[in-house]
Structure formats: C-alpha cells, structure tokens
Short mmCIF file of C-alpha atoms in Angstrom, two decimals:
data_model
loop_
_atom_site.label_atom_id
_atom_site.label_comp_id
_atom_site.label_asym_id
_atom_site.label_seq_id
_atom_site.Cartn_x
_atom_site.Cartn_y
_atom_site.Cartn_z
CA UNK A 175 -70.78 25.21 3.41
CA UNK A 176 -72.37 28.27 3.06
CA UNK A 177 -71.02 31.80 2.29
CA UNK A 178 -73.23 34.21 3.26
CA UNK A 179 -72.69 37.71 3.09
CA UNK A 180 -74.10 38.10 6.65
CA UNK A 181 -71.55 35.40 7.70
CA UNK A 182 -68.89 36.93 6.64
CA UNK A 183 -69.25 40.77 7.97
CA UNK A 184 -70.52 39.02 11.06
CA UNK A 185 -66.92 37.47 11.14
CA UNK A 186 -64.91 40.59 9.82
CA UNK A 187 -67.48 43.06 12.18
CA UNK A 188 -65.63 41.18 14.90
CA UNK A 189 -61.89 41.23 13.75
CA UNK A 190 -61.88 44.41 12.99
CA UNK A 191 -64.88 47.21 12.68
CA UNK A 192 -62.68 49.41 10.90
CA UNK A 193 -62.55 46.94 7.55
CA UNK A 194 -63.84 48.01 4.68
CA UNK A 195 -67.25 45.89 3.86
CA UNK A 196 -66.24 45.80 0.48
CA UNK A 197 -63.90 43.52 1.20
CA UNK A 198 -65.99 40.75 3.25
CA UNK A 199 -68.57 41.09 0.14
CA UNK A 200 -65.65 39.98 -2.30
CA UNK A 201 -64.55 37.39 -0.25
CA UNK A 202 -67.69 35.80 -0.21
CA UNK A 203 -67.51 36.29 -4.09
CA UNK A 204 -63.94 34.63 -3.99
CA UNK A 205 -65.22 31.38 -1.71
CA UNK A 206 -68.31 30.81 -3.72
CA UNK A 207 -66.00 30.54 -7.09
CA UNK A 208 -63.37 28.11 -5.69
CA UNK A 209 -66.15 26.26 -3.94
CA UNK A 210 -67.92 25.83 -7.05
CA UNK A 211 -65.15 25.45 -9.40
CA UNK A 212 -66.20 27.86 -11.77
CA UNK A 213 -67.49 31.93 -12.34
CA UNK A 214 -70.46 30.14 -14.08
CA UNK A 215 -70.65 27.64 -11.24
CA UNK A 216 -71.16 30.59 -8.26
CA UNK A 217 -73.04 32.80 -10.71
CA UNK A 218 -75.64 29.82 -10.66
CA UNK A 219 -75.40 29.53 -6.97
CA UNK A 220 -75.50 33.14 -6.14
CA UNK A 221 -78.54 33.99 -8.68
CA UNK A 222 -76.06 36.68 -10.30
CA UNK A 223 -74.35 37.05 -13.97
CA UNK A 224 -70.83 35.69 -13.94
CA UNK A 225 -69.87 39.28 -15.45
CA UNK A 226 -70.68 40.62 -12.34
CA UNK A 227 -68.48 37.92 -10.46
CA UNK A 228 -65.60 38.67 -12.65
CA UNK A 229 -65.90 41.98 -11.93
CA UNK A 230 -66.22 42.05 -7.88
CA UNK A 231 -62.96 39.49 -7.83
CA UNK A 232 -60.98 42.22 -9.97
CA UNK A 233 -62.15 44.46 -7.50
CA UNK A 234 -60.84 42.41 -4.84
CA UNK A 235 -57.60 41.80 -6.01
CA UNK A 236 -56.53 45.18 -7.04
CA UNK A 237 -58.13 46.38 -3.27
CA UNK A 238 -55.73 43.41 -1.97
CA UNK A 239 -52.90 43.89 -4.21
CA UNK A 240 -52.83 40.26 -4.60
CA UNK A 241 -53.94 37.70 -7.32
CA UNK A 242 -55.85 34.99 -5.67
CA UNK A 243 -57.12 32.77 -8.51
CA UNK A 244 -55.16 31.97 -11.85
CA UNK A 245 -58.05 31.29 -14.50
CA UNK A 246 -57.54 30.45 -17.76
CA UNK A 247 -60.26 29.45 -20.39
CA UNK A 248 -60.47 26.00 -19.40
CA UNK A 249 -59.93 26.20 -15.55
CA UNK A 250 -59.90 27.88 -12.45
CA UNK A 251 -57.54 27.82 -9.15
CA UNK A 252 -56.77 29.62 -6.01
CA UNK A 253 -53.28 30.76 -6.26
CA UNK A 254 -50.81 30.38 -3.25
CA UNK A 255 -52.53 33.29 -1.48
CA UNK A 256 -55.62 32.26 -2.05
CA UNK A 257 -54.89 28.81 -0.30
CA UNK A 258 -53.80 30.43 2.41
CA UNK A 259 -56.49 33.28 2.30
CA UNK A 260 -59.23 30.56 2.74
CA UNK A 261 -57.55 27.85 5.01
CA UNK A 262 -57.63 30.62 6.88
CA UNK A 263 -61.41 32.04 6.63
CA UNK A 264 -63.28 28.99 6.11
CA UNK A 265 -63.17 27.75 9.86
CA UNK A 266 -64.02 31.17 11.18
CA UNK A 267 -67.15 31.45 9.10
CA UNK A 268 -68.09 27.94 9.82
CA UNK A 269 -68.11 28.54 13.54
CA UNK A 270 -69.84 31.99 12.62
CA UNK A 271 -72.38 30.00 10.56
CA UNK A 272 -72.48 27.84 13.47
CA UNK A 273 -73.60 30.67 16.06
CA UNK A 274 -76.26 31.66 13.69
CA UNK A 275 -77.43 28.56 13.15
CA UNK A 276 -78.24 28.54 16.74
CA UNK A 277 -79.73 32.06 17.32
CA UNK A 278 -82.16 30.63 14.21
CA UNK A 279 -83.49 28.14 16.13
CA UNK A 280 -84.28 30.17 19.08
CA UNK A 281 -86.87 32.21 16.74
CA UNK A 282 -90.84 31.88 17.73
CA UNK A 283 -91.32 32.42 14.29
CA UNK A 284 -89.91 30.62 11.37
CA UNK A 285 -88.56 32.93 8.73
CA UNK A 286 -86.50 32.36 5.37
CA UNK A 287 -86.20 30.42 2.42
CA UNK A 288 -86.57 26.20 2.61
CA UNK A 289 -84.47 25.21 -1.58
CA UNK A 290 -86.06 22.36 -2.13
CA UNK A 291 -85.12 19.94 -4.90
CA UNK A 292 -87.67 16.74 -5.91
CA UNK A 293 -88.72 14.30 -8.76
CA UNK A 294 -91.55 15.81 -11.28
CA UNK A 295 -94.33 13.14 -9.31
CA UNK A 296 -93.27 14.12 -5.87
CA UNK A 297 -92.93 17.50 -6.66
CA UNK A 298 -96.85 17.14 -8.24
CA UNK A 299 -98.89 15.10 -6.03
CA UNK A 300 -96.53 15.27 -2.41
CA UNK A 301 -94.99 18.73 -2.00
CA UNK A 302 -97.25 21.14 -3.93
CA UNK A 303 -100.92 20.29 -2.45
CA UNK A 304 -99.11 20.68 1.06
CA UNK A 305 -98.15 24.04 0.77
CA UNK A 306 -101.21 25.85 0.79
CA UNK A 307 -101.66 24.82 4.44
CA UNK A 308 -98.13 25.76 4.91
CA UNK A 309 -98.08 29.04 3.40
CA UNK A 310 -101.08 29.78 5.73
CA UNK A 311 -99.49 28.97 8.83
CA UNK A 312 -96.19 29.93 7.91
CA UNK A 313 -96.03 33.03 6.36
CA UNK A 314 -92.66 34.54 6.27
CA UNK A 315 -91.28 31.32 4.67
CA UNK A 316 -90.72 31.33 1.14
CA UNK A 317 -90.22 27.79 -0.72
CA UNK A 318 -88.34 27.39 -3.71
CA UNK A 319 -88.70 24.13 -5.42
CA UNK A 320 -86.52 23.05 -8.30
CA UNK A 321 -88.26 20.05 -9.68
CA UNK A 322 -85.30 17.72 -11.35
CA UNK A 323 -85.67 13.93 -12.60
CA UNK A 324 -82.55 13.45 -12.24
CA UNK A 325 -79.95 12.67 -9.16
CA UNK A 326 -78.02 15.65 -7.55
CA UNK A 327 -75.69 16.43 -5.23
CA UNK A 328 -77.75 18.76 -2.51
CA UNK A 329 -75.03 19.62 -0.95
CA UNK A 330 -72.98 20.87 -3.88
CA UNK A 331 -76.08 22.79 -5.38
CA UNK A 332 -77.00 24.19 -2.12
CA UNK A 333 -80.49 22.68 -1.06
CA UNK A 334 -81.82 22.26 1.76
CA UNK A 335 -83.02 19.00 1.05
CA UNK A 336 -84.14 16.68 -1.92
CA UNK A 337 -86.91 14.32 -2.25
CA UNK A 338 -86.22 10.89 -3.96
CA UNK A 339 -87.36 7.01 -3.85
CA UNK A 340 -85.56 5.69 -0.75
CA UNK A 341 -83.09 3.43 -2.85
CA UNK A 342 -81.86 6.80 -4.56
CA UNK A 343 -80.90 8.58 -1.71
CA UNK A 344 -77.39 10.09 -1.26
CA UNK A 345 -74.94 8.54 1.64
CA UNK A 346 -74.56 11.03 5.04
CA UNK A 347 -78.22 11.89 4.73
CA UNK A 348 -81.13 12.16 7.49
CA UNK A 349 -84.39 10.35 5.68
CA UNK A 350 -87.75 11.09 6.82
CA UNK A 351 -90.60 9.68 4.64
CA UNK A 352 -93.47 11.31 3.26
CA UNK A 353 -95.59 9.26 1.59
CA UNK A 354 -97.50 5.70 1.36
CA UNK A 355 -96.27 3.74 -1.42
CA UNK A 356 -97.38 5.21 -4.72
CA UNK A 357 -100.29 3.16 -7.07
CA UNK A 358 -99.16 3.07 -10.70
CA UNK A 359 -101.66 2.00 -13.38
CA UNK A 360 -101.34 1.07 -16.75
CA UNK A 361 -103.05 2.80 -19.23
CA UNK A 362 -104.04 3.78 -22.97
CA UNK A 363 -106.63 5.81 -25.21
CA UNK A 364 -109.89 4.41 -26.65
CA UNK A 365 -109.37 5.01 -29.55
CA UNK A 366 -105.57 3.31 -29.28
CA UNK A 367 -107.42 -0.11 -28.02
CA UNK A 368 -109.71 0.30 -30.55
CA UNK A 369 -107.04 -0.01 -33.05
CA UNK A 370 -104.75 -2.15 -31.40
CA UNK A 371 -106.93 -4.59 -29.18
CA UNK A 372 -106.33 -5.00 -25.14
CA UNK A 373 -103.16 -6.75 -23.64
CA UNK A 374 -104.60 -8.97 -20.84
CA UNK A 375 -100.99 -9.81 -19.62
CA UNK A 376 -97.06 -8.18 -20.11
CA UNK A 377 -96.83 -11.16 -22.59
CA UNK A 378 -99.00 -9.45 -24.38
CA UNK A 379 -97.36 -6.02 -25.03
CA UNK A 380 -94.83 -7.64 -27.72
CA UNK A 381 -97.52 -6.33 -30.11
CA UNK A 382 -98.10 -3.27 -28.72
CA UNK A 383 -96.52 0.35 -28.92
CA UNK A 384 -95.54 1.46 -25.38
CA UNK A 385 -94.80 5.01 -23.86
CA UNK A 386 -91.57 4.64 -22.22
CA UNK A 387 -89.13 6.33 -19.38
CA UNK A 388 -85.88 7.34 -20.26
CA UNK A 389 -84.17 7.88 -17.45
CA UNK A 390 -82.54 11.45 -16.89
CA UNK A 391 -79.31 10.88 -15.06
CA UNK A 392 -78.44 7.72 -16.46
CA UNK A 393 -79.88 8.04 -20.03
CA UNK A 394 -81.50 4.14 -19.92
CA UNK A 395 -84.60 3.35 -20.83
CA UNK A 396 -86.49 2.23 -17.92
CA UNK A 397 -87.35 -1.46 -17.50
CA UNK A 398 -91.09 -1.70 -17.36
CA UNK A 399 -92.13 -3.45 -13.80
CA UNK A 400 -95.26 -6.02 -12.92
CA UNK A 401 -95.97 -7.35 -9.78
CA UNK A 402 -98.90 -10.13 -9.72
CA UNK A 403 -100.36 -12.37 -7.15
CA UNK A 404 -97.05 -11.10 -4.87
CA UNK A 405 -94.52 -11.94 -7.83
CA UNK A 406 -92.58 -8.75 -9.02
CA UNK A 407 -90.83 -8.68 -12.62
CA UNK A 408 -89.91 -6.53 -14.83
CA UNK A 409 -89.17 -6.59 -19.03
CA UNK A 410 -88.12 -4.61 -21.37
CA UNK A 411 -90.97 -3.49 -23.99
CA UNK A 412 -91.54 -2.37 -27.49
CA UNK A 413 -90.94 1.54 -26.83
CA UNK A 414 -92.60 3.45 -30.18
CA UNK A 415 -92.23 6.77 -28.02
CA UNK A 416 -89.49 7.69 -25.47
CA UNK A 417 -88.52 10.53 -23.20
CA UNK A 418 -87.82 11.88 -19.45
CA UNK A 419 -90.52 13.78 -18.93
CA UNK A 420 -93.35 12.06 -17.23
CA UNK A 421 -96.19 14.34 -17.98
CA UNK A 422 -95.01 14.15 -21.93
CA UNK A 423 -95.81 10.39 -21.31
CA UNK A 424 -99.00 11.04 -19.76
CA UNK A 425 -100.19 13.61 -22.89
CA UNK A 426 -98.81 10.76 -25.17
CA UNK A 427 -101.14 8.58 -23.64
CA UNK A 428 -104.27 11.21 -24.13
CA UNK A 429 -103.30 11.28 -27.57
CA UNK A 430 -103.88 7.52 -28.36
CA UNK A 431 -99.10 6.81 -29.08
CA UNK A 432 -99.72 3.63 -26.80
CA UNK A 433 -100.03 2.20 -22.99
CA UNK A 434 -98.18 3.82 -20.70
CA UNK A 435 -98.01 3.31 -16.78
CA UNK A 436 -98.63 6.19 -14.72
CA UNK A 437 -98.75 7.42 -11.36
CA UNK A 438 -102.32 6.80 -10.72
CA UNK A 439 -102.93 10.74 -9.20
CA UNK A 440 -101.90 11.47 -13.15
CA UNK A 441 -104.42 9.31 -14.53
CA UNK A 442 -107.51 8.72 -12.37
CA UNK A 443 -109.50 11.73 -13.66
CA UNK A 444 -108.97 10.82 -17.45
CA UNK A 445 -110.11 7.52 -16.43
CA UNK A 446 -113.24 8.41 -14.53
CA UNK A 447 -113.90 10.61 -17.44
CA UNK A 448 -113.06 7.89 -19.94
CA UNK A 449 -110.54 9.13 -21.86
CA UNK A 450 -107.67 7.01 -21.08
CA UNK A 451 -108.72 2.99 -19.59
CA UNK A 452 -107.05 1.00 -17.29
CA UNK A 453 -106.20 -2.15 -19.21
CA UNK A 454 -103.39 -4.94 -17.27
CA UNK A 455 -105.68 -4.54 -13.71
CA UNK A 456 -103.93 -6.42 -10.99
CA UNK A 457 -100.60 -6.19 -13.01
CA UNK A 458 -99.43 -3.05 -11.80
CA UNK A 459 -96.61 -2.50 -8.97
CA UNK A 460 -96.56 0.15 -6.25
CA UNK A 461 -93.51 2.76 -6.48
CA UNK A 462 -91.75 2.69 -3.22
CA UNK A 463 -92.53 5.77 -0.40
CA UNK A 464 -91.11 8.86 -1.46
CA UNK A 465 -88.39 10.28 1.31
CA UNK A 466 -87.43 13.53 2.37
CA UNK A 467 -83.58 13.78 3.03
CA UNK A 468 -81.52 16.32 4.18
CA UNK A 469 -77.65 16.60 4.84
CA UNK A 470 -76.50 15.35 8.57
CA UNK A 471 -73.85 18.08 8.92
CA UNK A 472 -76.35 20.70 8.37
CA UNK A 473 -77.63 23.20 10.93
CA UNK A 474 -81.49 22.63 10.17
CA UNK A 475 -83.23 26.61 10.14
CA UNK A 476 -86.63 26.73 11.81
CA UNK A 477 -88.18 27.59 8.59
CA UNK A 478 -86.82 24.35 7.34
CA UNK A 479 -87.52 22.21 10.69
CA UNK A 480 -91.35 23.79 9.61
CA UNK A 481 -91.54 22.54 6.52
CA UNK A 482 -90.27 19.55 7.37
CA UNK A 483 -93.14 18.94 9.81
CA UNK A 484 -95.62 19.78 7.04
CA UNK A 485 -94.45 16.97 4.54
CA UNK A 486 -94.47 14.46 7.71
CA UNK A 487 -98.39 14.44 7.33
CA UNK A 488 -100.07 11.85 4.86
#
C-alpha cells in the first residue's frame, strides 16, 4: 500500500480541518517505517536520508506524547499504540487511496510517474527504444526505470510493475507480454578463434574458455542452453570468466576471453562489422517473450495504463 502524503491530509482534511498537517506528514513517516521494517528501509522508499526520518518520528512522538515504535540497534516495532494507531489509519487511507485512484482515471491526460523495474536486456532492447515515442505523446509522464538482474518483490519496493521471462514472474500478478521470443547467438573474437580453433558443436566447447552467467539472485552459474533440429539441452561448460552483468560478458567477448552467447540485438553490429563471429549456427535457443506484470490489487494510474499500451506494440 501506498502512503502518500496527499493520502493522508486528504484523510485527516476530512476528520478534522483544524489538525495540524504536521501531524498527517509524520504519520506517513511512521507507516512507511513499519511497512518497510526499517528507517533505512523507508528512507530508500521515500528518496530521503534516514536522519531525516529519525528526526520527523521524534517529532511525532513528542507532538503525540506517545512512543509508537521501540527500536533498538538490531530491530524495529510499533509499540502498543502504534498497533492501534495504524489498525486504525490504514483502512481509511486505503479507501482514500481508493477514491483517488478513481478520480486518476477520469483524467484526459495522463500525468505522473510509471517505477518501472526490468532485466538489463529488456531494459536495453524492449523498454528504452519505446520511450522516445512515448515521451512524445505523453509528456507529463515521467518513467523511472531501475534496471535489476535479479528477482524482486514489486510490491514491497514499490513499482509499478516489473518486466521478467514469463517463468519468473511473481504469483497475484496481471502478465501482458511484450516481446517475440528473443534470438541468442553464440559468439567469440577473431583473434580468440584464431588461437583456439572453432567449436562446430557444444561437444566441442570442453576445450574451450567460455564467458559465463552468474546468476544474480540465486548466485549459480547459469547452465548454458542448445536447441537443434527441435531438441533443447543444456550443459554445463568450462567457465574461464564469470559474472552477472551481461554487457561485461559481451565486452569480454570484444576482447577475445572466449565464446559467449548473447542476445543477438548485443551482438549483430560487432558481427556485421566483424569483430566478434557467429560460430555454433543453428545451435542457439530462443529466450522466452519477455512479460510485463503488474500487481492485481493495484489501482492502475492513467499514466501507467499509457505506458502500458506503449510496451504492447512489437
């Protein structure tokens, strides 16, 4: 759920005009630290230090005269009041957040910010040549894309949606794909085949260095994957260089480490140019579409609906 500050003197603005502001602006401070668990958690969240956080809950409690979190160095929990505080608050500014919700999509006009987390390749070759067109037509919406390897909890970090591989998608979630499957194509330097020789097959590669994935949530090292004449397989390969970053694998490539598979929107221009060569043709799988997903319990904003349309078209 979201605490806005809007939410909340919406919410106070209508128990009482006579409240002091002040107060509605530390509660939203005090919800945003239990919901995250942590002063470092809602500092993250709120794009403020946690000194300041600290500072606006003192103020809150001494304008209160009431402790509502014990903290300690090692953790963090509403006190009696505080339970009571928010079982109290957080249904009237969900139905508040609900109202608004609504009045948003009334707009003619889509305004705000769309949080947007996604996978480095998605991120590269889905979302960002889309937004040009986007920004053009919609111009009061702002995108802010946090571009993470890794699997994470949208709801919990507050995005409006994510953008994964189907089979990593989170449970509860409206999907909506975006893209075709994705080529892959294996790959090294001329001067590494020079050295080395070309694999014509994965049984090949036992005598090869290879440029491999690790993976970021996990920490494995990805299982290389070959799909030939309709067969799919995968193996585990000789990895001389390793790490989570799939445009590091891509410059390790350029620099002759070894043969590395790549997206082939990374590769196709080093290839026409000849510095990198396709070696393994006909042995490379497709990555499966990339998807869109977004939480079900979630009011979507026109600005989001918007850019939601825009990543429908490939």
């Amino acid at each position: 759920m979201r605490y806005d500050k809007a939410v909340i003197v919406a919410w106070a603005a209508e128990k009482d005009s006579s409240m002091d502001r002040d107060i509605w602006s530390g509660l939203t401070v005090f919800a945003q630290i239990v919901e995250a668990g942590s002063f470092a958690g809602a500092a993250k969240r709120m794009g403020v230090s946690a000194s300041a956080l600290s500072h606006a809950m003192r103020a809150l409690e001494a304008r209160l005269d009431i402790r509502l979190l014990n903290r300690t160095t090692r953790s963090l929990a509403p006190t009696d009041a505080g339970e009571v505080l928010l079982a109290r608050l957080q249904p009237a500014m969900a139905s508040v957040e609900h109202v608004l919700g609504e009045l948003d999509s009334v707009r003619s006009r889509p305004v705000g910010r769309v949080r947007v987390n996604a996978h480095k390749p998605a991120a590269a070759y889905l979302i960002l040549p889309r937004l040009p067109v986007f920004s053009r037509d919609h111009p009061d919406v702002s995108i802010d894309l946090t571009v993470d390897d890794g699997l994470v909890d949208i709801v919990a970090e507050r995005f409006d949606c994510g953008v994964r591989h189907e089979q990593a998608l989170q449970g509860d979630m409206i999907s909506v794909r975006i893209s075709n499957p994705l080529t892959l194509i294996f790959v090294a330097s001329p001067a590494y085949l020079d050295l080395h020789g070309h694999p014509d097959n994965p049984e090949d590669l036992h005598r090869h260095r290879c440029i491999s994935y690790r993976h970021a949530t996990s920490g494995a090292l990805h299982r290389w994957e070959f799909e030939h004449n309709g067969v799919r397989t995968e193996r585990a390969v000789p990895a001389s260089f390793v790490t989570n970053d799939v445009d590091i694998m891509h410059d390790a490539a350029l620099a002759g480490l070894g043969i590395c598979c790549l997206l082939l929107e990374q590769a196709e221009a080093h290839v026409r140019s000849g510095d990198l060569v396709e070696i393994m043709p006909g042995w490379a799988p497709a990555l499966p579409p990339c998807h869109l997903y977004y939480s079900s319990k979630r009011q979507p904003t026109t600005a989001f609906r918007a850019f939601l349309e825009a990543m429908r078209k490939f």
